[in-house]
N, CA, C and O of each residue as an XYZ file, in Angstrom:
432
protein
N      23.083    134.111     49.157
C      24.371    134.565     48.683
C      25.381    133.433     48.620
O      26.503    133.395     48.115
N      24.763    132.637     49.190
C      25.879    131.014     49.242
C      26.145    130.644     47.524
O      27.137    130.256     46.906
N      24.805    130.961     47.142
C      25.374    130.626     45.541
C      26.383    131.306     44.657
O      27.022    130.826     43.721
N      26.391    132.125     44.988
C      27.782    133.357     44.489
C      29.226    132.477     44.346
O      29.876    131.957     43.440
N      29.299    132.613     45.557
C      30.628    131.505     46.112
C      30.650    130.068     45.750
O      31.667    129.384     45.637
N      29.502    129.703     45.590
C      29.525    128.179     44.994
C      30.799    127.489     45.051
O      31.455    126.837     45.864
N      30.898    127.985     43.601
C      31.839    127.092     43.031
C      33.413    127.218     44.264
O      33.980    126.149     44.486
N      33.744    127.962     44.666
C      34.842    128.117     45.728
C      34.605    127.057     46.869
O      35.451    126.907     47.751
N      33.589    126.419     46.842
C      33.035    125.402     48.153
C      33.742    123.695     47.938
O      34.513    123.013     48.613
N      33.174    123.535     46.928
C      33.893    122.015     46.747
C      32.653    121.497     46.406
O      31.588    122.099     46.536
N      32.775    120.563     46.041
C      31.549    119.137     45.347
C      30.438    119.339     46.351
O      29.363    119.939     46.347
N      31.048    118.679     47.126
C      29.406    118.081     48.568
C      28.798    118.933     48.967
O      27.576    118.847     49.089
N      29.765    120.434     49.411
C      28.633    121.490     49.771
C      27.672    122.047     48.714
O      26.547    122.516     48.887
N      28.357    121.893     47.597
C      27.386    122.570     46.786
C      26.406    121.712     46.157
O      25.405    122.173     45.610
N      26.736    120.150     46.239
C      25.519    119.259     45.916
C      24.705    119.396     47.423
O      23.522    119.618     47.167
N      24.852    119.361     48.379
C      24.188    120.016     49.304
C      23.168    120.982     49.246
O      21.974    120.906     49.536
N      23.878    121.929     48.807
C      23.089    122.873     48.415
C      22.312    123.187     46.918
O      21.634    124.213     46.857
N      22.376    122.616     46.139
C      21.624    122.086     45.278
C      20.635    121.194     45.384
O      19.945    120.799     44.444
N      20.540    120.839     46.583
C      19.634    119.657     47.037
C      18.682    120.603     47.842
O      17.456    120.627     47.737
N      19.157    121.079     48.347
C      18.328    122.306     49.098
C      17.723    123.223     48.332
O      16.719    123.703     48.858
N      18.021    123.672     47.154
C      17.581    124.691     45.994
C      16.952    123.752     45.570
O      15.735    123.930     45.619
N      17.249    122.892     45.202
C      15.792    122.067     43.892
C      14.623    121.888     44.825
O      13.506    122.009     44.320
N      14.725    121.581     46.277
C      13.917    121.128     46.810
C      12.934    121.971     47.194
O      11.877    121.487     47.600
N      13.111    123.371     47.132
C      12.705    124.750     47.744
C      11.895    125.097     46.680
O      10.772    125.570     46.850
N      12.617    124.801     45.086
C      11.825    125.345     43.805
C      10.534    124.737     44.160
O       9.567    125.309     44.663
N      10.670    123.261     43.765
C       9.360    122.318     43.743
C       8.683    122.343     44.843
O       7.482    122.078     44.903
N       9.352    122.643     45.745
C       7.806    122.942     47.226
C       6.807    124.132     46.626
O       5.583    124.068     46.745
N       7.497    125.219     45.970
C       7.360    126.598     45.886
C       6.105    126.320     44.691
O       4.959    126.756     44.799
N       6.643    125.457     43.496
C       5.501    125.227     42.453
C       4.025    123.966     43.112
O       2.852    124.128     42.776
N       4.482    122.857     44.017
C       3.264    122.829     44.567
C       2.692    123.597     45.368
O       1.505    123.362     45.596
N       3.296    124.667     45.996
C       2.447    125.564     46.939
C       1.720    126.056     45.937
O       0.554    125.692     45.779
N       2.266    126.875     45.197
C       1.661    127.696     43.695
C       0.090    126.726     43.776
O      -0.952    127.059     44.339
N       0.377    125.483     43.022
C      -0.989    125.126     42.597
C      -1.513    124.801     43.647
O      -2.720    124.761     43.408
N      -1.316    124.513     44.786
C      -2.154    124.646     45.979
C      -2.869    126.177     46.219
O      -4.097    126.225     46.152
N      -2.400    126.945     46.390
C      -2.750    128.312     46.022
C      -3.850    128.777     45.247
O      -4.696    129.576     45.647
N      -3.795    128.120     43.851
C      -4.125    128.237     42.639
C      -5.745    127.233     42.793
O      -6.807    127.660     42.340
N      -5.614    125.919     43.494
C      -6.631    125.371     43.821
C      -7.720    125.545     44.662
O      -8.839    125.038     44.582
N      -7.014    126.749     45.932
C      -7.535    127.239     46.619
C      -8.944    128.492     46.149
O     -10.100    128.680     46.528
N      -8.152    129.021     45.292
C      -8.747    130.595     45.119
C      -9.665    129.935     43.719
O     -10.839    130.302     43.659
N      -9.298    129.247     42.921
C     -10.340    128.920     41.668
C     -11.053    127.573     41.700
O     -10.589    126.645     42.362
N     -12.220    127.452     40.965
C     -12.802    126.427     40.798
C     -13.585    126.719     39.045
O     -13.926    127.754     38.474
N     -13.617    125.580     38.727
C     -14.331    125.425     37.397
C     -12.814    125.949     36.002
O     -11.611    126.139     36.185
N     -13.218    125.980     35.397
C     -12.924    126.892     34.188
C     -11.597    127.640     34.404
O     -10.544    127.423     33.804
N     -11.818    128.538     35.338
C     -11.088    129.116     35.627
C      -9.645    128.573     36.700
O      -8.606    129.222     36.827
N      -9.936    127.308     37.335
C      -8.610    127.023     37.518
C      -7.796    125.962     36.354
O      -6.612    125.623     36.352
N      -8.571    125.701     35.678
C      -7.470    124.979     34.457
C      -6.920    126.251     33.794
O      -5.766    126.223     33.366
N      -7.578    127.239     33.691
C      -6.783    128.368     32.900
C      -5.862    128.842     34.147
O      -4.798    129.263     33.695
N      -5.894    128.895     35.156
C      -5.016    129.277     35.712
C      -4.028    128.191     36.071
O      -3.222    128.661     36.874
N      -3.775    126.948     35.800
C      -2.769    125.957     36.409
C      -1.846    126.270     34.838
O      -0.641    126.494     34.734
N      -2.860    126.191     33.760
C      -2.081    126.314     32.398
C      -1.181    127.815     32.599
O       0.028    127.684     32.407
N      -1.518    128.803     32.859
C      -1.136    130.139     33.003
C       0.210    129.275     33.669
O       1.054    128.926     32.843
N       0.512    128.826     35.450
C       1.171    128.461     35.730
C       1.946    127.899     35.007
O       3.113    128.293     35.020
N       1.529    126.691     34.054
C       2.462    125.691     33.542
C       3.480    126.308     32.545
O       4.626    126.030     32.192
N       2.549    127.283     32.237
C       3.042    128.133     30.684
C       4.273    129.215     31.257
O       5.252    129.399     30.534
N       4.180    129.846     32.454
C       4.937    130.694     33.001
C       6.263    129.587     33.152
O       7.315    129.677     32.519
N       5.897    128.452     34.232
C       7.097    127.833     34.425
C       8.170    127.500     33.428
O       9.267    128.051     33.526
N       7.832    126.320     32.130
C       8.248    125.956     30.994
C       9.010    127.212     30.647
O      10.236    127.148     30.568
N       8.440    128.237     30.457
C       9.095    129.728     29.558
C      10.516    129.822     30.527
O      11.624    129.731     29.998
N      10.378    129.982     31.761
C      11.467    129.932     32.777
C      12.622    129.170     32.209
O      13.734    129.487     31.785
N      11.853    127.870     32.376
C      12.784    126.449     32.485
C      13.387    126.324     30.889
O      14.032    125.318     30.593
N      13.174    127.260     30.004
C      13.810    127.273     28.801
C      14.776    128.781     28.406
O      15.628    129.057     27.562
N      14.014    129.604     29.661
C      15.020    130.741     29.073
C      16.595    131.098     29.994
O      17.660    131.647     29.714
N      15.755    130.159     31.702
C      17.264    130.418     33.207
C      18.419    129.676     32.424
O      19.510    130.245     32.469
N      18.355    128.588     31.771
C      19.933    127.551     31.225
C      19.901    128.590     30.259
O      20.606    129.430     30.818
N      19.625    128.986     29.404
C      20.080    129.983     28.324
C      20.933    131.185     28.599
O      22.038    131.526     28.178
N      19.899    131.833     29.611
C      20.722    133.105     30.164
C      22.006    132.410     31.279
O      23.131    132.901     31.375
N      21.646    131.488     31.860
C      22.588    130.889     33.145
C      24.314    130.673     31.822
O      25.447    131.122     31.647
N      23.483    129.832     31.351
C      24.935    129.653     29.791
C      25.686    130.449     29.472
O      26.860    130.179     29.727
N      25.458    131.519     28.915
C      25.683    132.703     28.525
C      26.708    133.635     29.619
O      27.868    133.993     29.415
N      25.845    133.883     30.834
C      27.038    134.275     32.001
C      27.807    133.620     32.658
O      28.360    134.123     33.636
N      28.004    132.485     32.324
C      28.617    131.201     32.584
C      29.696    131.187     31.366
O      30.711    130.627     31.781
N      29.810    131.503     30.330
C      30.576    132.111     29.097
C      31.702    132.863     29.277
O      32.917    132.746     29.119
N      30.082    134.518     30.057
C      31.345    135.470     30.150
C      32.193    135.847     31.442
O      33.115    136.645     31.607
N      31.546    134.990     32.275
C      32.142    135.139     33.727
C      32.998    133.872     34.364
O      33.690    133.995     35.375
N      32.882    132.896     33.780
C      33.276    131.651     34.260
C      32.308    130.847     35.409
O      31.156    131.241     35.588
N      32.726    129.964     35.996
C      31.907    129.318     36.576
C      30.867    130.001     37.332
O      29.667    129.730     37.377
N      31.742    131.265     38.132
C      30.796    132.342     38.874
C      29.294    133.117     38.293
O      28.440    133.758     38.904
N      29.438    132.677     36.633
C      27.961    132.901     36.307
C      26.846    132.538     36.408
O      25.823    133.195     36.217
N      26.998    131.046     36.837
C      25.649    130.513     37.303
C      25.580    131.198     38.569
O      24.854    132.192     38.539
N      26.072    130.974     39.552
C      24.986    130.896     40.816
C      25.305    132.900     40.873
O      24.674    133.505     41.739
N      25.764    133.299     40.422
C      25.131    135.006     40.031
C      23.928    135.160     39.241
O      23.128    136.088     39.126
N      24.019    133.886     38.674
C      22.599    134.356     37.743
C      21.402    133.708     38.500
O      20.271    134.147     38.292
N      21.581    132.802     39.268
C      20.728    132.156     40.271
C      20.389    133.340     40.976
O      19.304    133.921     40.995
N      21.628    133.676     41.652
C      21.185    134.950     43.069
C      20.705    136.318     42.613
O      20.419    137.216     43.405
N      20.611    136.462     40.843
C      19.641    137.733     40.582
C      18.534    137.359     40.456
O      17.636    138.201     40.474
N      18.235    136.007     40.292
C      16.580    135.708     39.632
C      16.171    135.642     41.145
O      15.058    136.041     41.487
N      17.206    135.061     42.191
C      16.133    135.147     43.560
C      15.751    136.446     44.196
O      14.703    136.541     44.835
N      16.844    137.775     43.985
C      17.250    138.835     44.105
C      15.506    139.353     43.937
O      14.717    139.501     44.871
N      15.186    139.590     42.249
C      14.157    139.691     41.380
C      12.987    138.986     42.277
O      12.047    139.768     42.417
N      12.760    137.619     42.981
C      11.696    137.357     43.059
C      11.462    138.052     44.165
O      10.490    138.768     44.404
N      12.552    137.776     44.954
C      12.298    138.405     46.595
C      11.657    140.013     46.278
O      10.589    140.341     46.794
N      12.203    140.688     45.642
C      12.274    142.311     45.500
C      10.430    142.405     44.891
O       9.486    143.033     45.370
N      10.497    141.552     43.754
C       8.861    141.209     43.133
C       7.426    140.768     44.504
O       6.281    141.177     44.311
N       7.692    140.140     45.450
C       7.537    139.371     46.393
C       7.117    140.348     47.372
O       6.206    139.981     48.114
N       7.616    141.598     47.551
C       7.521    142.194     48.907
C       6.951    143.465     48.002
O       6.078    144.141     48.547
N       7.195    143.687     47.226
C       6.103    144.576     46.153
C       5.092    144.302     46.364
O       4.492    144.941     47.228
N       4.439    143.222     45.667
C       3.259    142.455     45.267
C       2.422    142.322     46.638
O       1.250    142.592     46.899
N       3.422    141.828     47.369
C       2.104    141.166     48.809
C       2.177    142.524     49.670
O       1.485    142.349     50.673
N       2.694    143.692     49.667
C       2.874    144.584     50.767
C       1.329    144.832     51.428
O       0.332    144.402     50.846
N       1.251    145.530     52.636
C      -0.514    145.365     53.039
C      -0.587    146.598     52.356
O       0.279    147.468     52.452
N      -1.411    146.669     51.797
C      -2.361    147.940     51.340
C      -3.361    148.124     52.023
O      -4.207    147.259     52.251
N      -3.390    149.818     52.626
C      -4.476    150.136     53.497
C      -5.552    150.627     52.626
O      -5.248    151.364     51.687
N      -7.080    150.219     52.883
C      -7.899    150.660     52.044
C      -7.802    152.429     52.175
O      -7.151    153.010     53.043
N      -8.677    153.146     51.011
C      -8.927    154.389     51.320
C      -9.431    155.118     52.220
O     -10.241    154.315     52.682
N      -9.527    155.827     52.677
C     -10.329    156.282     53.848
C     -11.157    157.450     53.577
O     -10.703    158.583     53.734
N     -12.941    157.129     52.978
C     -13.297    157.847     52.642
C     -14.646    158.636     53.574
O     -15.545    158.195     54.289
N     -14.134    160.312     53.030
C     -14.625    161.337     54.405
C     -16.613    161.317     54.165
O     -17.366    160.975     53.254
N     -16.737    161.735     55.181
C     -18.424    161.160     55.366
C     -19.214    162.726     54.613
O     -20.438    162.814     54.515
């Protein structure tokens, strides 16, 4: 939620904290292909690093577009709102996706 407020902080905290966000993305995309290296071999992990690469790029061309745009109609406060919905989105995606699922329990 620090990004919300951003811009109300001043220069250093928020290059601070931009230093801390970039650094968190790119851990997050080598974990990914660590991940990705883990679970595939052959064939199937070049299609899956490309899958990756292809997901990221699409990102990295559509977040400045949309970030722009609410940055337009909100003023400075549109970026890091538009930051704190896409993290909003992953976190919410994140605890979906990995929740434990108990197998079925089937009667004899």
């Amino acid at each position: 939620m620090a990004l919300v407020y951003g811009s109300d902080m001043g220069f250093w905290p928020v290059a601070g904290l931009m230093l801390v966000w970039g650094g968190g993305n790119y851990g997050l995309y080598t974990a990914a292909l660590a991940l990705i290296g883990d679970r595939f071999q052959a064939e199937k992990l070049t299609a899956a690093t490309a899958a990756l690469a292809s997901v990221y790029a699409l990102a990295a061309m559509i977040g400045p577009a949309l970030a722009g745009g609410l940055m337009n109609g909100l003023g400075a406060q549109g970026l890091f709102g538009a930051a704190a919905v896409v993290y909003l989105i992953a976190l919410c995606g994140g605890v979906w996706l990995f929740r434990p699922v108990e197998p079925d329990c089937v009667k004899p």
